[in-house]
mmCIF file of C-alpha atoms in Angstrom:
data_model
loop_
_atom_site.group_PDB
_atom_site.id
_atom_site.type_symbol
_atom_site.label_atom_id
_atom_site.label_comp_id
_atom_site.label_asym_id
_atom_site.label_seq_id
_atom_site.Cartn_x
_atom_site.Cartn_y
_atom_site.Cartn_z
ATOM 1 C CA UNK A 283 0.000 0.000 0.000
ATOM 2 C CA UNK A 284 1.565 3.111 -1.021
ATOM 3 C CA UNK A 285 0.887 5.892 1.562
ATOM 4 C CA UNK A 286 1.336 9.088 2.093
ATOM 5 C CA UNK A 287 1.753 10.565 5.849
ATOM 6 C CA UNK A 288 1.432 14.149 7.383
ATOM 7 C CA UNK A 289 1.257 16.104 10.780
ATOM 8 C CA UNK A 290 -2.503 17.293 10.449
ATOM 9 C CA UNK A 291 -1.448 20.255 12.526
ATOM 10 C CA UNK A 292 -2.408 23.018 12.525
ATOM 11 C CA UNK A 293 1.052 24.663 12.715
ATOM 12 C CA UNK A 294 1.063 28.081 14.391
ATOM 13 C CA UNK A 295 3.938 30.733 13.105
ATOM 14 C CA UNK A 296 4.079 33.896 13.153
ATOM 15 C CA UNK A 297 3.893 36.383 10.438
ATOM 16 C CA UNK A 298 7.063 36.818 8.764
ATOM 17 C CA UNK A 299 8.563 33.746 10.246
ATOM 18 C CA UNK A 300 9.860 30.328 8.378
ATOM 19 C CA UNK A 301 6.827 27.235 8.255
ATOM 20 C CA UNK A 302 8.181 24.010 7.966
ATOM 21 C CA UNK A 303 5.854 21.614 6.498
ATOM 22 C CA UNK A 304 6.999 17.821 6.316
ATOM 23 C CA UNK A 305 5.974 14.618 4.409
ATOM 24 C CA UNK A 306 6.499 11.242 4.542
ATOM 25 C CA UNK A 307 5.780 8.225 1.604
ATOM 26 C CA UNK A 308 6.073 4.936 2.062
ATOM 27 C CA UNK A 309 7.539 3.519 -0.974
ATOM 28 C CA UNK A 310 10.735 3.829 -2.824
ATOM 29 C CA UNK A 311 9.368 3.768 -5.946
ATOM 30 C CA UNK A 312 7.974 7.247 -6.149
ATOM 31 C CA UNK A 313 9.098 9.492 -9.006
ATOM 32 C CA UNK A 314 6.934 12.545 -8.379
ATOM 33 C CA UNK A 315 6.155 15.002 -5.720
ATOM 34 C CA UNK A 316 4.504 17.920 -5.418
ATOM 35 C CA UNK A 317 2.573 20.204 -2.900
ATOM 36 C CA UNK A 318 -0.672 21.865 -2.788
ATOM 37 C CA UNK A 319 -2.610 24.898 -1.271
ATOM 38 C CA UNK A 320 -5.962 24.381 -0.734
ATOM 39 C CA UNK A 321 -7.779 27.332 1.122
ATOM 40 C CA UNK A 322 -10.793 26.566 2.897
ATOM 41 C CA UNK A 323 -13.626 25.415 0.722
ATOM 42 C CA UNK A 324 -11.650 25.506 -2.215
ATOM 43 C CA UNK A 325 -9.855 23.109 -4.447
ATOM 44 C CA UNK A 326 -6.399 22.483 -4.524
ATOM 45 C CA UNK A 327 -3.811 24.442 -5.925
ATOM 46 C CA UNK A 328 -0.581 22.966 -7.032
ATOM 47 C CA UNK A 329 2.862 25.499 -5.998
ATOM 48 C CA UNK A 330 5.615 23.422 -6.123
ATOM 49 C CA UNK A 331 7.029 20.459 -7.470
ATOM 50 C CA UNK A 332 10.175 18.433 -6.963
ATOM 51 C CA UNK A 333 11.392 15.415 -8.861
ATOM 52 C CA UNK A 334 15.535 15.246 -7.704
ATOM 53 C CA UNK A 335 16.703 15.061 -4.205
ATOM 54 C CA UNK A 336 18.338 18.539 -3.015
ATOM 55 C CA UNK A 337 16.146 21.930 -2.229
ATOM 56 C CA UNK A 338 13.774 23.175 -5.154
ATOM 57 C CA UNK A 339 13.329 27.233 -4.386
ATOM 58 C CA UNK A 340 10.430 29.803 -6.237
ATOM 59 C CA UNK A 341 9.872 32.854 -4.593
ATOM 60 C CA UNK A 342 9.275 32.522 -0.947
ATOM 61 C CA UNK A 343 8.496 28.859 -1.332
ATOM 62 C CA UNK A 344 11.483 26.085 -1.039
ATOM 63 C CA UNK A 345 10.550 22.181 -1.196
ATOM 64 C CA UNK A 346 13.158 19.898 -0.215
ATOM 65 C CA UNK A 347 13.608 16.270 -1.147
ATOM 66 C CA UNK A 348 15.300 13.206 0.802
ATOM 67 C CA UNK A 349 14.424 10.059 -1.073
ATOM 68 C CA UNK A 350 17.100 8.036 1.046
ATOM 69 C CA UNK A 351 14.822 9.085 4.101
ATOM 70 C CA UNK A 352 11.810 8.805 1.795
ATOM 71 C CA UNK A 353 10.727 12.701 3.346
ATOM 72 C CA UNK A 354 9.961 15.769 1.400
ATOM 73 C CA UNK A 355 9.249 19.148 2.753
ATOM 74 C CA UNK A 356 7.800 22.439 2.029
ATOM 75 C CA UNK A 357 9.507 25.847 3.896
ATOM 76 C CA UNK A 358 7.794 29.002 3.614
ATOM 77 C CA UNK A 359 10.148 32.153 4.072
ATOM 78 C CA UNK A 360 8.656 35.087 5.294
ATOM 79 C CA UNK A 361 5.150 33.726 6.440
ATOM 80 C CA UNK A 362 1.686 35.864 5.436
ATOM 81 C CA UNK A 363 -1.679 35.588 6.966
ATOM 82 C CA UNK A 364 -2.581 34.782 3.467
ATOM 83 C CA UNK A 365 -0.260 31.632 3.148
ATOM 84 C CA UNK A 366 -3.078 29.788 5.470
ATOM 85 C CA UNK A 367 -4.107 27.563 4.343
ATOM 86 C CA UNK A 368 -4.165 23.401 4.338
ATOM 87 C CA UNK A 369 -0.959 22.230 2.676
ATOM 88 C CA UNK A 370 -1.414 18.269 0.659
ATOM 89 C CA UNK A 371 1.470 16.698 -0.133
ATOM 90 C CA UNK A 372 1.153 14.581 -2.913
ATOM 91 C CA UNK A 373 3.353 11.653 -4.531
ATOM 92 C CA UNK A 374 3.496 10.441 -8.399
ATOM 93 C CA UNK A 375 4.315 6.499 -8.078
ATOM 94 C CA UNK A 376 4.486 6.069 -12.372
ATOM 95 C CA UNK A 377 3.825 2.108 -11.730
ATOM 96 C CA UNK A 378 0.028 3.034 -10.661
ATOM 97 C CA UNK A 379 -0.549 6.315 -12.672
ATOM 98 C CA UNK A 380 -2.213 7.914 -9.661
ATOM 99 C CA UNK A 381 -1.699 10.966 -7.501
ATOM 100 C CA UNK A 382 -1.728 9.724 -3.674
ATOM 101 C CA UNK A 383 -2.386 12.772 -1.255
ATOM 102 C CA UNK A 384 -1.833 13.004 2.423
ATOM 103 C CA UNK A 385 -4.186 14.281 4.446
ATOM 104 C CA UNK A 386 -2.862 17.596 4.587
ATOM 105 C CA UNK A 387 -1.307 19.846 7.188
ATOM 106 C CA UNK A 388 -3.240 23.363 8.328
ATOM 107 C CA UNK A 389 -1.279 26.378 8.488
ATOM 108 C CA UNK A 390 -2.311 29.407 10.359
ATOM 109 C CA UNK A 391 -0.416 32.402 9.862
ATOM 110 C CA UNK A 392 -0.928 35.143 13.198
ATOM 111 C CA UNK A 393 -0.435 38.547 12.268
ATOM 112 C CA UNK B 410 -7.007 29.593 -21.811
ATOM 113 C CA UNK B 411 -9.688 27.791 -19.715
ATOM 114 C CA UNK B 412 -9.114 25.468 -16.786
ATOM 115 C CA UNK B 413 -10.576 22.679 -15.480
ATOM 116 C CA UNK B 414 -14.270 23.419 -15.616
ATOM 117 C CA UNK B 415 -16.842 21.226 -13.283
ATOM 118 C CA UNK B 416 -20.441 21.196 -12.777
ATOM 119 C CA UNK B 417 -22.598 21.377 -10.978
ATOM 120 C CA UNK B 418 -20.928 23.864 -8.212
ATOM 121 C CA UNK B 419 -23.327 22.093 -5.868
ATOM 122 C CA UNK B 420 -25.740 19.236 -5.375
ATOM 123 C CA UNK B 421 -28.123 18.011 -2.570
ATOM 124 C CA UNK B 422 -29.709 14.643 -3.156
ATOM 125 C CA UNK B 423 -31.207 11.754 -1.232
ATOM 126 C CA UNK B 424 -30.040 8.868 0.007
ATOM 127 C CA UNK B 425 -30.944 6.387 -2.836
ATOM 128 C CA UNK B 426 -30.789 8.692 -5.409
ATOM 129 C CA UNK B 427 -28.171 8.124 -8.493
ATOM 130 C CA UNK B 428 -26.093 11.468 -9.375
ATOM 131 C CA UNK B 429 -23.823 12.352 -11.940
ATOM 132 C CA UNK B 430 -20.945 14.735 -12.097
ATOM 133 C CA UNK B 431 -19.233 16.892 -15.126
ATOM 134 C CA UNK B 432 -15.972 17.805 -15.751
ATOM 135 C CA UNK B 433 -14.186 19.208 -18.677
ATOM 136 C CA UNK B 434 -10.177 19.330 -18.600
ATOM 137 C CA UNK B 435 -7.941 21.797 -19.372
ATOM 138 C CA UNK B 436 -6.938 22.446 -22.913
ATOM 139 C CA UNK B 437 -4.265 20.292 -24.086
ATOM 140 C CA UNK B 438 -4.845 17.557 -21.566
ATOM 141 C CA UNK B 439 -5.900 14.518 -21.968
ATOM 142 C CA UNK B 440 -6.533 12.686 -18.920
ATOM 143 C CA UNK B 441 -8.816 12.690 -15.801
ATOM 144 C CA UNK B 442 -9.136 11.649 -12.567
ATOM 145 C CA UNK B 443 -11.825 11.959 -10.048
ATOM 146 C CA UNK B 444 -10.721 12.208 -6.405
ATOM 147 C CA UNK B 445 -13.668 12.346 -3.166
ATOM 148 C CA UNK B 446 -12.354 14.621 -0.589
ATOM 149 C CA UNK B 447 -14.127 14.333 3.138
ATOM 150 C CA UNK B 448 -13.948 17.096 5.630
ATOM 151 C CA UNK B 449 -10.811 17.669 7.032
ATOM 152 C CA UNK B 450 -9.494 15.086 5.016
ATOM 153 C CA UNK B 451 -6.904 14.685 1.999
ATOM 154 C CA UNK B 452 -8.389 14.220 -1.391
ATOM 155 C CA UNK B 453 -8.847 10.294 -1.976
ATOM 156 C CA UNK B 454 -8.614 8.780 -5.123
ATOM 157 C CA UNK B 455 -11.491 7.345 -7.250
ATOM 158 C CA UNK B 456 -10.657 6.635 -10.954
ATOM 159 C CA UNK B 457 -9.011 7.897 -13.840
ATOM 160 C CA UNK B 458 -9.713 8.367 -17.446
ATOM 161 C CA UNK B 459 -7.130 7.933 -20.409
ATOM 162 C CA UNK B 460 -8.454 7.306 -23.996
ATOM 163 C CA UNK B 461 -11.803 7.003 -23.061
ATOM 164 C CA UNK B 462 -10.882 3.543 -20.546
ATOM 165 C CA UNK B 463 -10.514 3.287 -16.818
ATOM 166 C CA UNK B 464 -6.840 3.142 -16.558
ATOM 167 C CA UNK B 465 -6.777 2.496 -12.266
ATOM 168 C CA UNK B 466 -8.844 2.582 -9.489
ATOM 169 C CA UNK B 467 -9.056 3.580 -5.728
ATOM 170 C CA UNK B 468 -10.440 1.548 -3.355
ATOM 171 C CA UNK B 469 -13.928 2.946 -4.209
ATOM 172 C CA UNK B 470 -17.528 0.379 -4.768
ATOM 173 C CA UNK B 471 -18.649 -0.620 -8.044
ATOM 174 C CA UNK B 472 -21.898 2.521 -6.975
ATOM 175 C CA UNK B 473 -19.243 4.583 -8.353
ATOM 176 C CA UNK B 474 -18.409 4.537 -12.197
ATOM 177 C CA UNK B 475 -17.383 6.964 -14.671
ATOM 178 C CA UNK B 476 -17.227 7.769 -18.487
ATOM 179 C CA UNK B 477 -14.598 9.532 -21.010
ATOM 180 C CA UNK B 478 -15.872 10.991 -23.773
ATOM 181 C CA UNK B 479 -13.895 11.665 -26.885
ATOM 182 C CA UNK B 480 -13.457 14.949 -26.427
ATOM 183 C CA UNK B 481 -11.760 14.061 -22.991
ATOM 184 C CA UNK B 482 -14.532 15.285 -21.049
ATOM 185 C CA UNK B 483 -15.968 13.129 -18.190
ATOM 186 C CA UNK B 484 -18.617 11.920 -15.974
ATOM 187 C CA UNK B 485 -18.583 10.559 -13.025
ATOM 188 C CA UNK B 486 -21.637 8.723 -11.653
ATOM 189 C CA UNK B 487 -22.846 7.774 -8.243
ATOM 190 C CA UNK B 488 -25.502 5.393 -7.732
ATOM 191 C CA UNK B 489 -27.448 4.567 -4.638
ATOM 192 C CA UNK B 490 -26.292 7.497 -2.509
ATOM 193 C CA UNK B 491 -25.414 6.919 1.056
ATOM 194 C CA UNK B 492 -25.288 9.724 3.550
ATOM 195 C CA UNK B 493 -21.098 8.932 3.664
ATOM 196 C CA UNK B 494 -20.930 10.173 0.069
ATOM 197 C CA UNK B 495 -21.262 13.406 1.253
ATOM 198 C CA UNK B 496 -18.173 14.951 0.184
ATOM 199 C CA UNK B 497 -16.135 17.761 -2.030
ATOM 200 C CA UNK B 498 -15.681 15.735 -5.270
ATOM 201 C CA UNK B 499 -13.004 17.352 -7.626
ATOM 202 C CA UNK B 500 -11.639 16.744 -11.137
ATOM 203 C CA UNK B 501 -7.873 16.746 -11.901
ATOM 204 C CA UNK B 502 -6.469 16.814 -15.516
ATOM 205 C CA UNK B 503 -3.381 16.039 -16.682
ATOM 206 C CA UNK B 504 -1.532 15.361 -20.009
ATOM 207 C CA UNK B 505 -0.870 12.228 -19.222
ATOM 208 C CA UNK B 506 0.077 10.930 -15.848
ATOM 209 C CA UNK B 507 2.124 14.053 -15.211
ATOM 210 C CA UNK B 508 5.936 14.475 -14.173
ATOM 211 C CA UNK B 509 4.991 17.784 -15.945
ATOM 212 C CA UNK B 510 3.607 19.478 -13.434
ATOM 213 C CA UNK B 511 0.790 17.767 -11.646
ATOM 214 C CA UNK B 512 -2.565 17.616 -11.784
ATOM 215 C CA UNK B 513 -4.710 20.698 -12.763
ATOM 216 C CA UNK B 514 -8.123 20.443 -10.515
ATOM 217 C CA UNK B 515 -11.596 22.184 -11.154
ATOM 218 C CA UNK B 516 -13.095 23.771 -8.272
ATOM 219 C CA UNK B 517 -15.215 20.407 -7.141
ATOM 220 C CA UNK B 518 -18.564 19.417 -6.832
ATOM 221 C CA UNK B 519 -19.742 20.018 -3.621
ATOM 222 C CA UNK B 520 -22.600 16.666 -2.992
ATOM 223 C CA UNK B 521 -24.723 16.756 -0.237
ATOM 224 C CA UNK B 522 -26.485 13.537 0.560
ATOM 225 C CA UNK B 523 -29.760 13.892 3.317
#
């Protein structure tokens, strides 16, 4: 079963500070990962993707990738009120042509 | 250049009652897959569509089925509703099961079941 795991939160920061959003998977074999913003009632909305281990950076945003430690993570510089939000982390395993979400992590940025 | 377009926005039905759900995918994709997302909860797969054929499936019941049409457009049906159906059901698009980018979704069906 290929699984996806993530701290439900919510995760407190304060504005203009550094969030720290992690993700586990459960299977080697994933090629593809990505994270998505998904603001309360709305759908998701992907913001960054990252296929090779090492840091990934656009804008504020930074995703890092382990695939030894089968971990990826999303860092958000410079936190805004309007950055919460529920963060899904999502994994591409190519063998089963599906997108497997976590079950996201909620943000909430204090001004 | 329009997105992922679903309809209806919204939907209350009773428990019993069949539904069925629209989606049209981005321009210049090809693919679609229909994911059920539960309150507070990560968005869980259903099906997806390539070349008008289920390519995989979630752990979902046979209630649930779907439909590609040949302009990639799809359906996705629900029969005998049960009050745990209740969920935000979105579309995702793709060209092809994406390293490109990932999925583009529509902004979901919202299905109330009473």
């Amino acid at each position: 079963q290929k699984e996806v795991e993530q701290n439900s939160g919510p995760l407190s920061v304060p504005e203009g500070a550094i969030a720290s959003l992690n993700c586990t998977y459960s299977d080697r074999g994933s090629q593809s990962f990505f994270w998505y913003r998904q603001y309360s009632g709305k759908s998701p909305e992907l913001i960054m993707f990252i296929y090779s281990n090492g840091d990934k950076e656009d804008g504020r945003f930074t995703a890092q990738l382990n695939k030894a430690s089968q971990y990826v993570s999303l860092l958000i510089r410079d936190s805004q009120p309007s950055d919460s939000a529920t963060y899904l982390c999502a994994v591409w395993w190519g063998s089963n042509y599906k997108l497997t979400f976590g079950k996201g992590t909620l943000l909430t940025v204090n001004p | 250049d329009a997105g992922v377009t679903q309809s209806p926005t919204h939907l209350i039905k009773t428990r019993g009652q069949q539904v069925t759900l629209r989606c049209s995918p981005k321009s210049g994709h090809d693919t679609v897959s229909w994911y059920q997302q539960a309150l507070g909860q990560g968005p869980q797969f259903i099906f997806q569509y390539y070349e008008e054929e289920e390519r995989q499936r979630g752990n979902f019941p046979d209630r649930f089925s779907g439909h590609q049409f040949p302009n990639y457009s799809s359906e996705l049906n629900v029969n005998a509703l049960l009050l745990g159906d209740s969920a935000l059901y979105l579309c995702a698009s793709s060209s092809s099961p994406g390293r490109s980018g990932g999925y583009t979704f529509g902004s979901g069906t919202r299905l109330t079941v009473v």
